[in-house]
XYZ file of C-alpha atoms in Angstrom:
399
model
C 107.209 113.681 186.805
C 110.475 113.714 185.079
C 109.378 111.000 182.689
C 106.213 112.780 181.944
C 107.803 116.096 181.000
C 110.750 114.595 179.005
C 108.884 114.338 175.743
C 107.292 117.759 176.118
C 110.577 119.327 176.891
C 112.122 117.749 173.865
C 109.371 118.915 171.568
C 109.563 122.453 172.908
C 113.339 122.539 172.476
C 113.050 121.263 168.846
C 110.369 123.887 168.157
C 112.649 126.618 169.593
C 115.629 125.424 167.510
C 113.500 125.250 164.436
C 112.318 128.804 164.956
C 115.917 130.027 165.416
C 117.100 128.254 162.313
C 114.116 129.653 160.327
C 114.922 133.214 161.563
C 118.575 132.821 160.654
C 117.701 131.590 157.185
C 115.259 134.457 156.747
C 118.080 136.878 157.731
C 120.354 135.387 155.200
C 117.734 135.716 152.462
C 117.152 139.355 153.328
C 120.786 140.430 153.146
C 121.473 139.961 149.362
C 117.985 141.457 148.625
C 118.998 144.522 150.620
C 122.277 144.783 148.745
C 120.485 144.508 145.456
C 118.016 147.249 146.442
C 120.872 149.583 147.371
C 122.809 148.838 144.191
C 119.754 149.407 142.093
C 118.798 152.614 143.848
C 120.180 154.784 141.027
C 118.490 152.731 138.349
C 115.139 153.043 140.093
C 115.209 156.816 140.024
C 112.880 158.334 137.496
C 110.564 155.271 137.562
C 108.089 156.519 140.161
C 105.283 157.054 137.644
C 105.690 153.592 136.446
C 105.513 152.077 139.925
C 102.408 154.194 140.704
C 100.763 152.913 137.579
C 101.603 149.278 138.417
C 100.205 149.771 141.981
C 96.990 151.250 140.634
C 96.647 148.219 138.270
C 97.112 145.778 141.112
C 94.720 147.555 143.291
C 92.009 147.666 140.596
C 92.588 143.922 139.932
C 91.911 143.110 143.600
C 93.570 140.421 145.738
C 95.157 137.661 143.790
C 93.522 134.929 145.885
C 90.231 135.539 147.719
C 89.592 134.173 151.234
C 87.432 131.406 149.906
C 90.186 130.002 147.637
C 92.712 130.122 150.364
C 90.342 128.314 152.748
C 89.664 125.747 149.992
C 93.414 125.328 149.499
C 93.981 124.759 153.166
C 91.142 122.081 153.111
C 92.864 120.329 150.102
C 96.112 120.355 151.949
C 94.567 118.789 155.004
C 93.034 116.185 152.852
C 96.302 115.446 151.055
C 98.221 115.122 154.369
C 95.556 113.028 156.097
C 94.895 115.590 158.756
C 91.501 116.103 160.399
C 90.743 119.312 162.143
C 93.422 121.968 161.944
C 95.425 122.627 165.198
C 94.399 126.434 164.998
C 90.791 125.252 165.688
C 91.740 124.094 169.111
C 92.716 125.923 172.180
C 96.490 126.406 172.139
C 96.939 126.412 175.944
C 98.307 123.134 177.353
C 97.902 121.301 174.114
C 100.231 118.706 172.539
C 101.388 118.984 168.893
C 99.395 116.598 166.655
C 101.519 113.988 164.901
C 102.536 114.195 161.219
C 100.878 111.303 159.435
C 103.029 109.420 156.936
C 101.220 107.706 154.254
C 102.145 104.004 153.580
C 104.075 102.870 150.557
C 103.441 99.795 148.446
C 106.001 96.952 148.858
C 107.061 94.415 146.149
C 105.671 91.442 147.959
C 102.297 93.105 148.820
C 100.398 91.187 146.023
C 101.527 87.807 147.221
C 99.103 85.878 149.347
C 99.934 86.232 153.013
C 100.193 83.216 155.337
C 97.254 83.613 157.737
C 96.672 80.262 159.462
C 93.326 79.303 160.897
C 94.765 76.955 163.565
C 97.640 79.094 164.778
C 96.051 81.723 167.100
C 97.806 85.035 167.516
C 98.685 86.546 170.849
C 97.210 90.028 171.312
C 99.439 92.329 173.378
C 98.800 96.068 173.779
C 101.552 98.648 174.249
C 102.414 99.491 177.838
C 102.941 103.125 177.503
C 100.597 105.889 176.137
C 101.282 106.619 172.469
C 101.395 110.347 173.116
C 103.242 111.006 176.364
C 104.987 107.633 176.627
C 104.015 107.144 180.294
C 102.600 103.987 181.869
C 99.687 104.366 184.222
C 98.041 100.840 183.976
C 94.270 100.756 183.790
C 93.799 104.466 183.054
C 95.032 103.813 179.547
C 92.433 103.424 176.737
C 93.365 100.638 174.205
C 92.578 100.802 170.485
C 90.493 97.797 169.235
C 92.411 97.699 165.949
C 96.111 98.353 166.702
C 98.139 97.774 169.895
C 98.323 101.501 170.767
C 96.913 102.816 174.140
C 96.181 106.358 175.144
C 95.358 108.655 178.137
C 92.092 110.409 177.888
C 93.802 113.596 178.937
C 96.441 113.192 176.264
C 93.673 112.732 173.596
C 92.020 115.920 174.768
C 95.203 117.897 174.654
C 95.837 116.513 171.149
C 92.318 117.738 170.127
C 91.120 114.200 169.251
C 88.800 113.828 172.116
C 86.071 116.370 172.485
C 83.548 116.744 175.280
C 80.761 115.016 173.381
C 82.874 111.936 172.585
C 84.741 111.562 175.980
C 81.881 109.584 177.630
C 81.637 107.191 174.679
C 85.345 106.441 174.574
C 85.366 105.882 178.312
C 82.448 103.393 178.036
C 83.573 101.433 175.026
C 87.338 101.370 175.156
C 87.525 98.547 177.729
C 84.708 96.415 176.306
C 84.554 93.965 173.463
C 82.915 96.670 171.315
C 86.165 98.635 171.509
C 87.256 102.073 170.371
C 89.402 102.947 167.314
C 92.199 105.401 167.828
C 92.694 108.453 165.513
C 95.083 106.460 163.355
C 92.691 103.547 162.675
C 89.502 105.676 162.703
C 90.636 107.405 159.475
C 90.389 104.956 156.533
C 91.885 107.618 154.314
C 95.305 106.989 155.980
C 95.484 103.617 154.283
C 95.969 105.220 150.859
C 99.403 105.844 149.454
C 100.365 109.182 148.123
C 99.679 108.030 144.523
C 96.268 106.627 145.488
C 95.382 109.938 147.417
C 96.400 112.017 144.406
C 94.101 109.906 142.247
C 91.195 110.366 144.780
C 91.725 114.153 144.969
C 91.792 114.472 141.162
C 88.390 112.591 141.043
C 86.972 114.868 143.771
C 88.188 117.973 141.908
C 86.858 116.956 138.602
C 83.409 116.213 140.196
C 83.439 119.673 141.966
C 83.359 118.149 145.448
C 84.104 120.738 148.099
C 86.285 119.322 150.874
C 85.033 119.105 154.400
C 81.388 119.613 153.353
C 78.299 117.481 153.901
C 76.697 115.809 150.960
C 72.847 115.405 150.467
C 71.417 112.522 148.500
C 71.257 114.547 145.344
C 74.944 115.513 145.724
C 75.865 111.961 146.384
C 74.049 110.514 143.413
C 75.405 113.356 141.132
C 78.854 112.512 142.177
C 78.374 108.807 141.550
C 76.949 109.504 138.041
C 79.869 111.725 137.163
C 82.426 109.173 138.339
C 80.765 106.342 136.538
C 80.517 108.467 133.301
C 84.239 109.389 133.519
C 85.265 105.795 134.054
C 82.963 103.990 131.503
C 81.852 106.964 129.197
C 78.194 106.049 129.624
C 75.353 106.727 131.862
C 75.114 104.819 135.218
C 72.434 102.092 135.048
C 69.390 102.431 137.216
C 70.272 99.426 139.268
C 73.609 100.973 140.231
C 71.815 104.289 141.123
C 69.547 102.268 143.477
C 72.661 100.664 145.075
C 74.238 104.129 145.475
C 71.071 105.328 147.197
C 71.226 102.373 149.641
C 74.874 103.205 150.240
C 73.805 106.900 151.104
C 71.262 105.508 153.613
C 73.993 103.384 155.195
C 76.177 106.425 155.571
C 73.368 108.318 157.074
C 72.138 106.033 159.888
C 70.474 108.864 161.863
C 68.483 110.010 158.812
C 69.815 113.582 158.980
C 69.356 113.946 155.192
C 73.101 114.352 154.625
C 76.315 112.473 155.217
C 79.302 113.880 157.046
C 82.522 114.693 155.160
C 84.619 112.117 157.115
C 82.176 109.326 156.455
C 82.050 110.190 152.735
C 85.883 110.286 152.686
C 86.165 106.868 154.395
C 83.625 105.340 151.959
C 85.475 106.703 148.943
C 88.840 105.542 150.463
C 87.739 101.978 150.903
C 86.127 101.943 147.469
C 89.318 103.074 145.882
C 91.283 100.428 147.679
C 88.947 97.711 146.441
C 89.353 98.999 142.839
C 93.194 99.450 142.840
C 94.651 96.863 145.181
C 94.240 93.072 144.862
C 92.701 91.176 147.812
C 96.115 89.848 148.952
C 97.355 93.401 149.334
C 94.230 94.240 151.452
C 94.751 91.188 153.589
C 98.202 92.551 154.543
C 96.402 95.615 156.007
C 94.620 93.451 158.639
C 96.034 93.778 162.203
C 96.396 90.893 164.663
C 93.258 91.939 166.416
C 91.226 91.900 163.184
C 92.645 88.609 162.173
C 91.666 87.077 165.570
C 88.101 88.386 165.258
C 87.928 86.852 161.755
C 89.137 83.527 163.173
C 86.531 83.598 165.908
C 83.748 84.355 163.490
C 84.789 81.556 161.042
C 85.118 79.058 163.758
C 81.662 79.976 165.184
C 80.195 79.438 161.742
C 82.021 76.179 161.002
C 80.022 74.131 163.537
C 81.036 70.724 161.987
C 84.725 71.629 162.072
C 85.370 70.587 158.521
C 87.132 73.884 157.511
C 84.248 75.091 155.350
C 81.203 77.239 155.720
C 78.279 78.026 153.314
C 78.310 81.082 151.079
C 75.052 82.355 152.779
C 76.890 82.177 156.153
C 79.789 84.085 154.676
C 77.479 86.728 153.155
C 75.743 87.125 156.502
C 79.161 87.463 158.384
C 79.764 90.649 156.376
C 77.016 92.348 158.386
C 78.449 91.256 161.696
C 81.639 93.379 161.348
C 79.433 96.506 161.794
C 77.534 95.495 164.845
C 79.636 97.432 167.185
C 77.683 100.580 168.207
C 74.713 99.160 170.152
C 74.483 100.224 173.787
C 73.217 96.705 174.625
C 76.621 95.123 173.662
C 78.425 97.067 176.330
C 77.609 94.565 179.048
C 78.185 91.491 176.956
C 81.154 89.186 177.683
C 81.544 88.126 174.095
C 81.559 90.479 171.043
C 78.772 90.094 168.587
C 81.324 90.232 165.814
C 83.003 87.188 167.360
C 79.995 84.812 167.022
C 78.765 85.807 163.564
C 75.361 87.398 162.482
C 72.666 88.667 164.920
C 69.335 87.188 164.898
C 66.576 89.637 164.222
C 64.871 89.089 167.528
C 67.937 89.606 169.624
C 68.276 92.749 171.879
C 71.237 93.967 169.936
C 69.500 93.725 166.556
C 68.410 97.364 166.580
C 70.518 100.538 166.415
C 69.217 103.404 168.595
C 65.722 102.022 168.551
C 65.617 101.624 164.767
C 65.164 98.414 162.810
C 68.241 97.111 161.159
C 68.474 96.499 157.474
C 67.239 93.046 156.868
C 69.661 90.437 155.593
C 68.339 88.594 152.595
C 67.885 84.819 153.142
C 70.550 82.600 151.467
C 69.521 81.001 148.279
C 70.035 77.217 147.515
C 72.982 77.958 145.417
C 74.680 79.952 148.233
C 73.906 77.200 150.718
C 75.555 74.551 148.494
C 78.735 76.512 147.662
C 81.379 75.993 150.347
C 84.023 78.535 151.313
C 87.202 77.744 153.151
C 89.194 79.998 155.529
C 91.374 81.778 152.844
C 88.182 82.421 150.765
C 86.334 83.729 153.821
C 89.159 86.212 154.429
C 89.375 87.389 150.827
C 85.600 87.940 150.588
C 85.360 89.795 153.936
C 88.602 91.806 154.095
C 87.128 94.965 152.707
C 84.195 94.897 155.091
C 86.480 94.215 158.008
C 88.615 97.298 157.072
C 85.506 99.443 156.449
C 84.309 98.607 159.999
C 87.349 100.464 161.638
C 85.869 103.978 162.160
C 83.978 104.758 165.314
C 81.160 106.236 163.295
C 77.830 104.456 163.234
C 77.775 104.873 159.430
C 78.328 101.762 157.301
C 81.173 102.880 155.058
C 80.761 99.816 152.825
C 77.204 98.542 152.493
C 77.230 94.617 152.777
C 75.740 92.957 149.720
């Protein structure tokens, strides 16, 4: 119990000290202003009429910032800081303080090709203690399928990251090959640096996108048209509009007629990463777990063990990264994403009773072009990253 309470006591003490320091600073700020008011008392006599007039002007002008703008400002701040739901939206009783997200920074060597060997397997080891409370309780910890972090379900609830409707899903999937992404890995927007996030926010503001709102198909296509016109100074071709409509359908797998804000934000984040960063920099974002899954997929496709696969097989493998939400997979011993594409007649080839998007057959040119292990990683890295969120939406539609 002493170990369990140590971190909470530390947080509470830090918060109390911070409040005391803030109050002390506020007292220091108020002292000189009080002196100035006393010294200026004589000078202020006889200006009552002027103050009344100024007060009437301010009252007639109304509040400087309406409630809508303040709410919008708070939403933009949450977007900038990478936060999801504001802590005030959760019950305060017995709740941990959510962590402060720190956006990554680009390093000088990021654009250099990383050394990811096909033959040398990586040992996957999860953390031993809960990321939140730093307590070890063995099998009751839920591991993330992307990073080595592990969590208690109770800690996730008290953080506000595990609601009642998602608790059962996390419990069922965390200990399977399907896996569950923690709140760090589930948010693709946290991969952006501050500069990249500023660029994305400017684009959203210029296109009049309201943060934390759902987008219909018309909204999504209008946004895509505006972005294309701003970038190329011409109208978006019809073929790209059709591709954007397909992407909207991929982001709306349940056919609700709109896409959720978090799915839209994840899609735009991965799109921006593709445009700004070279593939070598994207490869450095892959975790050991993701690299191991990629190895297993490539080795399964390389049946003759010559170190090459066909382009058609590589293209089909892009679809396999997103086969992680079917209920049928929970009882499987081997992950579908480990063995490559799913056959259309397999039990896992449908999502929630719906037919999957058909994969076009490989052309003769695709079958003849061979791709080695480094090329396989480069061509699939964006799709591997886009498959991180727990959402059933496809944040990057495979081509």
